[in-house]
Amino acid sequence: MSTLRDPVHFLAFGFGAGLLPRAPGTWGSLVGLVAAWWLLDLPWPWRIGVVAAVIGAGIFICGESARRLGKHDDQRIVFDEISGVLLTALAVTEKSVVSLALVFVFFRVFDIVKPWPIRDVDHSLKGGLGIMLDDLIAAVFAAVCVAIIQVVLPTI
């Protein structure tokens, strides 16, 4: 808990979500889902700007937290999951619980399973970019799935 006094760890650990005993990435994704719900009220260009700023900050925050911890991609670092969910949520066209549930499920599946090239990126890059990039690629895969479902089932 003393690490939460450090603002970098506080953010990297998803405001404490990464310290929960089981499935910290899932808890971090839920934090991202709450933020995504709020962002859906903004015009699309603003949403893109906020998500881009979060991703840019996340590269620094995750890298610096890992450096201070002395461990690359410590499981307590969940800011990458928060960023990934926010990026995935850019595919959502209508604010609905169902749409955000799809964001959560698809993002978690791609983040956990890590199909190619996600797994390769996860194992090859270090630092903040390495921590973030595998989740961002998972987010793109998940966003494509969400977008396809919204086209096929536009009433969700």
C-alpha positions as a printed Julia matrix, in Angstrom:
156×3 Matrix{Float64}:
   0.0     0.0     0.0
   2.93    2.37    0.55
   3.59    2.31   -3.18
   0.24    4.07   -3.71
   1.73    7.18   -2.12
   3.89    7.49   -5.21
   1.79    9.21   -7.92
   3.42    7.16  -10.68
   2.55    3.85   -8.99
  -0.9     5.15   -8.03
  -1.68    5.73  -11.72
   0.17    2.66  -12.99
  -1.65    0.45  -10.51
  -5.0     1.78  -11.74
  -5.8     3.74   -8.56
  -5.26    0.56   -6.55
  -7.07   -1.91   -8.84
  -3.77   -3.6    -9.7
  -3.25   -4.44   -6.02
  -6.34   -6.61   -5.8
  -5.32  -10.22   -5.11
  -6.8   -11.97   -8.15
  -6.86  -11.0   -11.82
  -5.42   -7.48  -11.55
  -5.64   -7.02  -15.32
  -9.37   -7.68  -15.2
  -9.82   -5.15  -12.4
  -7.77   -2.62  -14.33
  -9.94   -3.26  -17.38
 -13.01   -2.52  -15.29
 -11.49    0.82  -14.26
 -11.0     1.52  -17.96
 -14.6     0.55  -18.63
 -15.87    3.13  -16.11
 -13.73    5.81  -17.77
 -14.94    4.69  -21.21
 -18.57    5.06  -20.11
 -17.92    8.68  -19.13
 -16.01    9.41  -22.34
 -18.91    8.2   -24.48
 -20.67   11.49  -23.66
 -17.93   13.46  -25.42
 -17.88   14.21  -29.15
 -15.82   11.65  -31.08
 -12.84   13.98  -31.78
 -12.56   14.72  -28.07
 -12.69   11.03  -27.24
  -9.85   10.37  -29.67
  -7.81   13.19  -28.14
  -8.34   11.98  -24.59
  -7.46    8.38  -25.51
  -4.33    9.52  -27.38
  -3.26   11.55  -24.33
  -3.9     8.59  -22.01
  -1.84    6.32  -24.26
   1.01    8.83  -24.43
   0.98    9.27  -20.66
   0.72    5.5   -20.21
   3.99    4.86  -22.01
   5.76    7.06  -19.48
   3.73    5.95  -16.43
   4.1     2.2   -17.09
   7.78    2.49  -17.98
   8.63    4.6   -14.96
   6.65    2.39  -12.59
   8.4    -0.72  -13.94
  11.78    0.99  -13.59
  11.07    1.96   -9.96
   9.84   -1.57   -9.2
  12.83   -3.13  -10.96
  10.53   -5.49  -12.87
   9.28   -5.24  -16.45
   5.49   -5.39  -16.75
   4.77   -6.18  -13.11
   1.25   -7.62  -12.87
   0.24   -4.76  -10.57
   0.75   -2.32  -13.46
  -2.7    -2.11  -15.06
  -2.62    1.3   -16.72
  -1.99   -0.57  -19.98
  -5.32   -2.41  -19.56
  -7.08    0.87  -18.79
  -5.62    2.37  -21.97
  -6.52   -0.72  -23.99
 -10.15   -0.62  -22.92
 -10.34    3.09  -23.74
  -8.88    2.45  -27.19
 -11.3    -0.43  -27.8
 -14.23    1.74  -26.72
 -13.51    4.15  -29.58
 -15.33    1.57  -31.74
 -18.55    2.06  -29.77
 -21.1     4.09  -31.72
 -23.94    4.22  -29.17
 -23.67    4.44  -25.4
 -25.07    1.15  -24.12
 -24.22   -1.38  -21.47
 -24.21   -4.13  -24.11
 -21.66   -2.29  -26.28
 -19.35   -1.73  -23.33
 -19.78   -5.34  -22.22
 -18.57   -6.36  -25.7
 -15.61   -3.99  -25.33
 -14.69   -5.61  -22.02
 -15.12   -9.22  -23.17
 -13.27   -8.87  -26.48
 -10.45   -6.85  -24.95
  -9.93   -9.33  -22.12
  -9.99  -12.29  -24.52
  -7.32  -10.79  -26.79
  -5.29   -9.55  -23.81
  -5.29  -12.96  -22.15
  -4.98  -15.25  -25.2
  -2.45  -12.97  -26.96
  -2.69  -14.3   -30.53
   0.04  -13.38  -33.01
   1.44  -10.68  -33.15
   0.4    -9.69  -29.62
   2.47  -12.41  -27.92
   5.56  -11.56  -29.99
   5.3    -7.87  -29.09
   4.71   -8.75  -25.44
   7.98  -10.71  -25.32
  10.17   -8.53  -27.52
   9.8    -4.91  -26.4
  10.9    -3.48  -23.05
  10.08   -0.28  -21.24
   6.83    1.64  -21.24
   6.21    1.08  -24.94
   6.64   -2.67  -24.49
   4.22   -2.73  -21.57
   1.62   -0.72  -23.48
   1.92   -1.98  -27.05
   0.66   -5.54  -26.6
  -2.49   -4.19  -24.93
  -2.96   -1.59  -27.65
  -2.76   -4.25  -30.36
  -5.23   -6.38  -28.38
  -7.45   -3.29  -28.25
  -7.36   -2.87  -32.03
  -8.32   -6.54  -32.5
 -11.13   -6.14  -29.97
 -12.32   -2.88  -31.54
 -12.6    -4.57  -34.94
 -14.77   -7.29  -33.39
 -16.97   -4.72  -31.63
 -17.32   -2.69  -34.84
 -18.31   -5.79  -36.86
 -20.95   -6.75  -34.31
 -22.36   -3.21  -34.32
 -22.66   -3.36  -38.12
 -24.33   -6.77  -38.09
 -26.53   -5.98  -35.06
 -27.01   -2.19  -35.14
 -29.57   -2.22  -32.34
 -27.09   -3.15  -29.6
